[in-house]
mmCIF file of C-alpha atoms in Angstrom:
data_model
loop_
_atom_site.group_PDB
_atom_site.id
_atom_site.type_symbol
_atom_site.label_atom_id
_atom_site.label_comp_id
_atom_site.label_asym_id
_atom_site.label_seq_id
_atom_site.Cartn_x
_atom_site.Cartn_y
_atom_site.Cartn_z
ATOM 1 C CA UNK V 1 0.000 0.000 0.000
ATOM 2 C CA UNK V 2 1.387 3.448 -0.937
ATOM 3 C CA UNK V 3 2.526 6.234 1.323
ATOM 4 C CA UNK V 4 0.114 8.783 -0.156
ATOM 5 C CA UNK V 5 -2.754 9.536 2.315
ATOM 6 C CA UNK V 6 -5.219 9.596 -0.583
ATOM 7 C CA UNK V 7 -4.261 6.033 -1.513
ATOM 8 C CA UNK V 8 -4.751 4.830 2.075
ATOM 9 C CA UNK V 9 -7.750 6.875 3.205
ATOM 10 C CA UNK V 10 -9.364 7.918 -0.066
ATOM 11 C CA UNK V 11 -9.439 11.387 -1.619
ATOM 12 C CA UNK V 12 -12.804 12.313 -0.097
ATOM 13 C CA UNK V 13 -11.649 11.420 3.419
ATOM 14 C CA UNK V 14 -8.386 13.334 3.172
ATOM 15 C CA UNK V 15 -10.188 16.492 2.054
ATOM 16 C CA UNK V 16 -12.836 16.343 4.788
ATOM 17 C CA UNK V 17 -10.598 15.188 7.637
ATOM 18 C CA UNK V 18 -8.552 18.413 7.630
ATOM 19 C CA UNK V 19 -11.528 20.698 6.982
ATOM 20 C CA UNK V 20 -12.075 23.541 9.447
ATOM 21 C CA UNK V 21 -15.730 22.536 9.815
ATOM 22 C CA UNK V 22 -16.472 19.936 12.471
ATOM 23 C CA UNK V 23 -19.272 18.296 10.454
ATOM 24 C CA UNK V 24 -16.895 17.603 7.568
ATOM 25 C CA UNK V 25 -14.326 16.030 9.908
ATOM 26 C CA UNK V 26 -17.098 13.984 11.528
ATOM 27 C CA UNK V 27 -18.175 12.662 8.112
ATOM 28 C CA UNK V 28 -14.584 11.670 7.393
ATOM 29 C CA UNK V 29 -14.467 9.873 10.743
ATOM 30 C CA UNK V 30 -17.535 7.844 9.849
ATOM 31 C CA UNK V 31 -15.940 6.856 6.556
ATOM 32 C CA UNK V 32 -12.770 5.763 8.362
ATOM 33 C CA UNK V 33 -14.843 3.645 10.756
ATOM 34 C CA UNK V 34 -16.563 1.983 7.788
ATOM 35 C CA UNK V 35 -13.232 1.471 6.022
ATOM 36 C CA UNK V 36 -11.803 -0.272 9.108
ATOM 37 C CA UNK V 37 -14.878 -2.519 9.423
ATOM 38 C CA UNK V 38 -14.700 -3.486 5.760
ATOM 39 C CA UNK V 39 -10.971 -4.256 6.052
ATOM 40 C CA UNK V 40 -11.566 -6.565 9.012
ATOM 41 C CA UNK V 41 -14.459 -8.293 7.242
ATOM 42 C CA UNK V 42 -12.157 -9.454 4.447
ATOM 43 C CA UNK V 43 -10.254 -12.697 4.891
ATOM 44 C CA UNK V 44 -6.564 -12.020 5.477
ATOM 45 C CA UNK V 45 -4.656 -8.729 5.541
ATOM 46 C CA UNK V 46 -7.337 -6.757 7.373
ATOM 47 C CA UNK V 47 -5.220 -5.855 10.398
ATOM 48 C CA UNK V 48 -2.331 -4.867 8.124
ATOM 49 C CA UNK V 49 -4.594 -2.445 6.251
ATOM 50 C CA UNK V 50 -5.943 -0.969 9.491
ATOM 51 C CA UNK V 51 -2.391 -0.570 10.782
ATOM 52 C CA UNK V 52 -1.554 1.389 7.623
ATOM 53 C CA UNK V 53 -4.594 3.630 8.231
ATOM 54 C CA UNK V 54 -3.518 4.340 11.813
ATOM 55 C CA UNK V 55 0.049 5.044 10.741
ATOM 56 C CA UNK V 56 -1.218 7.412 8.040
ATOM 57 C CA UNK V 57 -3.398 9.276 10.535
ATOM 58 C CA UNK V 58 -0.461 9.674 12.897
ATOM 59 C CA UNK V 59 2.113 10.838 10.370
ATOM 60 C CA UNK V 60 -0.079 13.016 8.135
ATOM 61 C CA UNK V 61 -2.573 14.395 10.656
ATOM 62 C CA UNK V 62 -1.662 13.940 14.334
ATOM 63 C CA UNK V 63 1.884 15.212 13.742
ATOM 64 C CA UNK V 64 0.812 17.976 11.338
ATOM 65 C CA UNK V 65 1.583 21.639 12.154
ATOM 66 C CA UNK V 66 -1.999 22.693 11.337
ATOM 67 C CA UNK V 67 -4.458 22.375 14.243
ATOM 68 C CA UNK V 68 -7.378 21.314 12.010
ATOM 69 C CA UNK V 69 -5.303 18.412 10.702
ATOM 70 C CA UNK V 70 -4.528 17.335 14.269
ATOM 71 C CA UNK V 71 -8.210 17.557 15.238
ATOM 72 C CA UNK V 72 -9.114 15.464 12.200
ATOM 73 C CA UNK V 73 -6.422 12.950 13.056
ATOM 74 C CA UNK V 74 -7.828 12.516 16.563
ATOM 75 C CA UNK V 75 -11.340 12.034 15.196
ATOM 76 C CA UNK V 76 -9.898 9.526 12.743
ATOM 77 C CA UNK V 77 -8.136 7.508 15.455
ATOM 78 C CA UNK V 78 -11.267 7.386 17.624
ATOM 79 C CA UNK V 79 -13.332 6.332 14.611
ATOM 80 C CA UNK V 80 -10.835 3.590 13.792
ATOM 81 C CA UNK V 81 -11.067 2.387 17.396
ATOM 82 C CA UNK V 82 -14.837 2.081 17.078
ATOM 83 C CA UNK V 83 -14.408 0.212 13.807
ATOM 84 C CA UNK V 84 -11.897 -2.196 15.363
ATOM 85 C CA UNK V 85 -14.342 -3.177 18.100
ATOM 86 C CA UNK V 86 -13.228 -6.529 19.614
ATOM 87 C CA UNK V 87 -9.998 -6.456 17.577
ATOM 88 C CA UNK V 88 -8.808 -3.243 19.239
ATOM 89 C CA UNK V 89 -6.352 -5.006 21.572
ATOM 90 C CA UNK V 90 -4.134 -5.867 18.603
ATOM 91 C CA UNK V 91 -3.501 -2.209 17.719
ATOM 92 C CA UNK V 92 -4.179 -0.381 20.973
ATOM 93 C CA UNK V 93 -0.663 1.026 21.231
ATOM 94 C CA UNK V 94 -1.088 2.749 17.849
ATOM 95 C CA UNK V 95 -4.194 4.477 19.189
ATOM 96 C CA UNK V 96 -3.468 5.373 22.810
ATOM 97 C CA UNK V 97 0.055 6.785 22.536
ATOM 98 C CA UNK V 98 -0.649 9.329 19.746
ATOM 99 C CA UNK V 99 -3.850 10.455 21.487
ATOM 100 C CA UNK V 100 -2.137 10.935 24.847
ATOM 101 C CA UNK V 101 0.612 12.940 23.166
ATOM 102 C CA UNK V 102 -1.982 15.541 22.127
ATOM 103 C CA UNK V 103 -2.976 16.115 25.771
ATOM 104 C CA UNK V 104 0.001 18.490 25.788
ATOM 105 C CA UNK V 105 -0.865 20.242 22.534
ATOM 106 C CA UNK V 106 -0.550 24.047 22.444
ATOM 107 C CA UNK V 107 -4.045 24.346 20.954
ATOM 108 C CA UNK V 108 -6.872 24.038 23.498
ATOM 109 C CA UNK V 109 -9.337 22.594 20.986
ATOM 110 C CA UNK V 110 -6.839 19.896 20.046
ATOM 111 C CA UNK V 111 -6.512 18.999 23.741
ATOM 112 C CA UNK V 112 -10.321 18.875 23.911
ATOM 113 C CA UNK V 113 -10.502 16.493 20.946
ATOM 114 C CA UNK V 114 -7.692 14.379 22.422
ATOM 115 C CA UNK V 115 -9.715 13.927 25.605
ATOM 116 C CA UNK V 116 -12.793 13.035 23.587
ATOM 117 C CA UNK V 117 -10.787 10.611 21.435
ATOM 118 C CA UNK V 118 -9.367 8.827 24.463
ATOM 119 C CA UNK V 119 -12.860 8.535 25.930
ATOM 120 C CA UNK V 120 -14.222 6.917 22.767
ATOM 121 C CA UNK V 121 -11.202 4.624 22.429
ATOM 122 C CA UNK V 122 -11.366 3.562 26.095
ATOM 123 C CA UNK V 123 -15.080 2.861 25.735
ATOM 124 C CA UNK V 124 -14.207 0.243 23.140
ATOM 125 C CA UNK V 125 -11.005 -1.100 24.752
ATOM 126 C CA UNK V 126 -12.444 -1.329 28.293
ATOM 127 C CA UNK V 127 -10.098 -3.304 30.617
ATOM 128 C CA UNK V 128 -7.320 -3.464 27.991
ATOM 129 C CA UNK V 129 -6.751 0.262 28.389
ATOM 130 C CA UNK V 130 -5.586 -0.222 32.002
ATOM 131 C CA UNK V 131 -2.177 -1.238 30.679
ATOM 132 C CA UNK V 132 -1.768 2.501 30.054
ATOM 133 C CA UNK V 133 -3.300 3.546 33.370
ATOM 134 C CA UNK V 134 -0.277 5.511 34.589
ATOM 135 C CA UNK V 135 0.081 7.427 31.333
ATOM 136 C CA UNK V 136 -3.650 8.170 31.293
ATOM 137 C CA UNK V 137 -3.635 9.284 34.925
ATOM 138 C CA UNK V 138 -0.690 11.589 34.238
ATOM 139 C CA UNK V 139 -2.677 13.067 31.361
ATOM 140 C CA UNK V 140 -5.759 13.512 33.543
ATOM 141 C CA UNK V 141 -3.706 15.472 36.065
ATOM 142 C CA UNK V 142 -2.494 17.791 33.315
ATOM 143 C CA UNK V 143 -5.966 18.352 31.879
ATOM 144 C CA UNK V 144 -7.538 18.969 35.300
ATOM 145 C CA UNK V 145 -5.137 21.888 35.670
ATOM 146 C CA UNK V 146 -5.982 23.170 32.176
ATOM 147 C CA UNK V 147 -7.045 26.805 32.054
ATOM 148 C CA UNK V 148 -9.371 26.273 29.079
ATOM 149 C CA UNK V 149 -13.020 26.003 30.122
ATOM 150 C CA UNK V 150 -13.887 23.612 27.297
ATOM 151 C CA UNK V 151 -11.135 21.185 28.242
ATOM 152 C CA UNK V 152 -12.050 21.286 31.915
ATOM 153 C CA UNK V 153 -15.670 20.623 31.015
ATOM 154 C CA UNK V 154 -14.904 17.368 29.168
ATOM 155 C CA UNK V 155 -12.096 15.867 31.280
ATOM 156 C CA UNK V 156 -14.332 14.823 34.242
ATOM 157 C CA UNK V 157 -16.296 12.648 31.799
ATOM 158 C CA UNK V 158 -13.106 10.772 30.905
ATOM 159 C CA UNK V 159 -12.213 10.573 34.592
ATOM 160 C CA UNK V 160 -15.558 8.936 35.426
ATOM 161 C CA UNK V 161 -15.134 6.440 32.611
ATOM 162 C CA UNK V 162 -11.694 5.426 33.903
ATOM 163 C CA UNK V 163 -13.116 4.898 37.392
ATOM 164 C CA UNK V 164 -15.921 2.783 35.903
ATOM 165 C CA UNK V 165 -13.420 0.629 34.015
ATOM 166 C CA UNK V 166 -11.295 0.137 37.134
ATOM 167 C CA UNK V 167 -14.320 -0.707 39.296
ATOM 168 C CA UNK V 168 -15.410 -3.353 36.787
ATOM 169 C CA UNK V 169 -11.891 -4.778 36.382
ATOM 170 C CA UNK V 170 -10.038 -4.051 39.658
ATOM 171 C CA UNK V 171 -7.602 -6.961 39.363
ATOM 172 C CA UNK V 172 -6.345 -5.589 36.049
ATOM 173 C CA UNK V 173 -4.904 -2.612 37.948
ATOM 174 C CA UNK V 174 -2.702 -4.632 40.314
ATOM 175 C CA UNK V 175 0.442 -4.529 38.148
ATOM 176 C CA UNK V 176 0.203 -0.871 36.969
ATOM 177 C CA UNK V 177 -0.460 0.142 40.597
ATOM 178 C CA UNK V 178 3.137 -0.624 41.583
ATOM 179 C CA UNK V 179 4.298 2.087 39.188
ATOM 180 C CA UNK V 180 1.302 4.275 39.955
ATOM 181 C CA UNK V 181 2.210 4.944 43.592
ATOM 182 C CA UNK V 182 5.429 6.911 42.843
ATOM 183 C CA UNK V 183 3.457 8.920 40.262
ATOM 184 C CA UNK V 184 0.712 9.596 42.807
ATOM 185 C CA UNK V 185 3.245 10.707 45.422
ATOM 186 C CA UNK V 186 4.862 13.053 42.897
ATOM 187 C CA UNK V 187 1.542 14.599 41.861
ATOM 188 C CA UNK V 188 0.538 15.214 45.487
ATOM 189 C CA UNK V 189 3.251 17.857 45.699
ATOM 190 C CA UNK V 190 1.416 19.893 43.031
ATOM 191 C CA UNK V 191 -0.411 22.955 44.333
ATOM 192 C CA UNK V 192 -3.170 23.220 41.732
ATOM 193 C CA UNK V 193 -6.466 22.739 43.635
ATOM 194 C CA UNK V 194 -8.218 20.973 40.751
ATOM 195 C CA UNK V 195 -5.377 18.486 40.421
ATOM 196 C CA UNK V 196 -5.386 17.915 44.175
ATOM 197 C CA UNK V 197 -9.123 17.253 44.154
ATOM 198 C CA UNK V 198 -8.594 14.720 41.366
ATOM 199 C CA UNK V 199 -5.899 12.985 43.433
ATOM 200 C CA UNK V 200 -8.140 12.848 46.493
ATOM 201 C CA UNK V 201 -11.024 11.466 44.449
ATOM 202 C CA UNK V 202 -8.838 8.639 43.162
ATOM 203 C CA UNK V 203 -7.374 7.816 46.567
ATOM 204 C CA UNK V 204 -10.864 7.706 48.084
ATOM 205 C CA UNK V 205 -12.126 5.605 45.174
ATOM 206 C CA UNK V 206 -9.237 3.125 45.337
ATOM 207 C CA UNK V 207 -9.546 2.811 49.111
ATOM 208 C CA UNK V 208 -13.133 1.683 48.577
ATOM 209 C CA UNK V 209 -11.964 -0.857 45.985
ATOM 210 C CA UNK V 210 -10.491 -3.604 48.214
ATOM 211 C CA UNK V 211 -9.118 -5.668 45.321
ATOM 212 C CA UNK V 212 -6.590 -2.902 44.619
ATOM 213 C CA UNK V 213 -4.992 -3.146 48.117
ATOM 214 C CA UNK V 214 -4.274 0.555 48.627
ATOM 215 C CA UNK V 215 -3.441 -0.112 52.292
ATOM 216 C CA UNK V 216 -0.171 -1.720 51.217
ATOM 217 C CA UNK V 217 1.023 1.641 49.919
ATOM 218 C CA UNK V 218 -0.059 3.989 52.751
ATOM 219 C CA UNK V 219 3.444 5.422 53.382
ATOM 220 C CA UNK V 220 3.463 6.665 49.780
ATOM 221 C CA UNK V 221 0.504 9.012 50.140
ATOM 222 C CA UNK V 222 -0.255 9.518 53.850
ATOM 223 C CA UNK V 223 1.912 12.601 54.375
ATOM 224 C CA UNK V 224 0.603 14.121 51.162
ATOM 225 C CA UNK V 225 -2.964 13.859 52.433
ATOM 226 C CA UNK V 226 -2.004 15.554 55.708
ATOM 227 C CA UNK V 227 -0.323 18.353 53.770
ATOM 228 C CA UNK V 228 -3.525 18.892 51.782
ATOM 229 C CA UNK V 229 -5.542 19.485 54.943
ATOM 230 C CA UNK V 230 -4.125 22.995 55.168
ATOM 231 C CA UNK V 231 -4.731 23.832 51.500
ATOM 232 C CA UNK V 232 -6.125 27.337 50.951
ATOM 233 C CA UNK V 233 -8.919 25.786 48.913
ATOM 234 C CA UNK V 234 -11.491 24.498 51.397
ATOM 235 C CA UNK V 235 -12.726 21.803 49.061
ATOM 236 C CA UNK V 236 -9.236 20.295 48.873
ATOM 237 C CA UNK V 237 -8.964 20.223 52.686
ATOM 238 C CA UNK V 238 -12.411 18.628 52.913
ATOM 239 C CA UNK V 239 -11.545 15.980 50.318
ATOM 240 C CA UNK V 240 -8.250 15.174 52.065
ATOM 241 C CA UNK V 241 -10.069 14.767 55.375
ATOM 242 C CA UNK V 242 -12.560 12.365 53.756
ATOM 243 C CA UNK V 243 -9.660 10.311 52.403
ATOM 244 C CA UNK V 244 -7.992 10.140 55.801
ATOM 245 C CA UNK V 245 -11.287 9.173 57.412
ATOM 246 C CA UNK V 246 -11.801 6.405 54.857
ATOM 247 C CA UNK V 247 -8.207 5.311 55.363
ATOM 248 C CA UNK V 248 -8.681 5.025 59.124
ATOM 249 C CA UNK V 249 -11.838 2.961 58.616
ATOM 250 C CA UNK V 250 -9.992 0.627 56.268
ATOM 251 C CA UNK V 251 -7.155 0.147 58.762
ATOM 252 C CA UNK V 252 -9.604 -0.601 61.584
ATOM 253 C CA UNK V 253 -11.413 -3.173 59.430
ATOM 254 C CA UNK V 254 -8.192 -4.908 58.330
ATOM 255 C CA UNK V 255 -6.677 -7.973 59.969
ATOM 256 C CA UNK V 256 -4.711 -7.381 63.169
ATOM 257 C CA UNK V 257 -1.409 -8.325 61.543
ATOM 258 C CA UNK V 258 -2.047 -5.907 58.672
ATOM 259 C CA UNK V 259 -3.034 -3.056 61.015
ATOM 260 C CA UNK V 260 0.057 -3.672 63.112
ATOM 261 C CA UNK V 261 2.256 -3.503 60.035
ATOM 262 C CA UNK V 262 0.617 -0.254 58.916
ATOM 263 C CA UNK V 263 1.182 1.338 62.335
ATOM 264 C CA UNK V 264 4.823 0.332 62.195
ATOM 265 C CA UNK V 265 5.288 1.779 58.698
ATOM 266 C CA UNK V 266 3.466 5.064 59.308
ATOM 267 C CA UNK V 267 4.490 5.946 62.884
ATOM 268 C CA UNK V 268 7.313 8.207 61.728
ATOM 269 C CA UNK V 269 5.046 10.042 59.291
ATOM 270 C CA UNK V 270 2.398 10.615 61.959
ATOM 271 C CA UNK V 271 4.968 11.902 64.461
ATOM 272 C CA UNK V 272 6.175 14.360 61.814
ATOM 273 C CA UNK V 273 2.603 15.506 61.143
ATOM 274 C CA UNK V 274 2.096 16.047 64.890
ATOM 275 C CA UNK V 275 4.617 18.885 64.572
ATOM 276 C CA UNK V 276 2.835 20.477 61.618
ATOM 277 C CA UNK V 277 2.133 24.216 61.728
ATOM 278 C CA UNK V 278 -1.460 23.426 60.782
ATOM 279 C CA UNK V 279 -3.603 22.804 63.884
ATOM 280 C CA UNK V 280 -6.013 20.512 62.076
ATOM 281 C CA UNK V 281 -3.167 18.316 60.827
ATOM 282 C CA UNK V 282 -1.695 18.070 64.322
ATOM 283 C CA UNK V 283 -4.984 17.062 65.898
ATOM 284 C CA UNK V 284 -5.799 14.489 63.244
ATOM 285 C CA UNK V 285 -2.306 12.977 63.422
ATOM 286 C CA UNK V 286 -2.702 12.562 67.181
#
């Protein structure tokens, strides 16, 4: 198959996919979805053709200097994901990585479309997307701190979907969680209140998901929660308190040997928090 986008996607698709009108790009996306479905329906070579489509979208649209091309490329990737359906696992890397890269795009509308594209792709991939949990979570943190109102409006929808996928497939998160804890600890040092609220929401959510075993990693995030209690944003302090309350409940409900181990591992952190300048942190640590 040739390198020319028109040979891979078709002349009509290439013209509409980079159009500055959303409806034109949407039409092109539908045609890409149909093209992917037809490729998979043929016997032999279907995945190879779809791979060529994804590569074309990445090189000629996602990496293009023009924002409308990048928007079209993101719509194209999401459409291809829908077309792949149950076959998406075979090419997930070619979808997720380019989409996540556009979370950092200079253009706010491109970031918006990247969030939307990841939502649509994750809807299809379901549990398979958890392999990229850390990268997705890192992207969520960035978008929650985004100053663009449109981006901030759409990112909570993606956040809820990720929580739904984790709740339905908690055991799939066990391996990525080992790498997630250092990332979580790093993000807790960020001062952006929206990002901090996101972190608290995930800690609270994971604490209520026993299969994930968040108690094993308490030393990684305990001090960060105490530091958030004194945040100038009241909502952050409230969320941190709720996390600590849920954490205490979980410790009390755990086996004696587990609780004893947790006390041993966190005693130094709690003593340090007892000397905090924030009165609320001192009292709660005691």
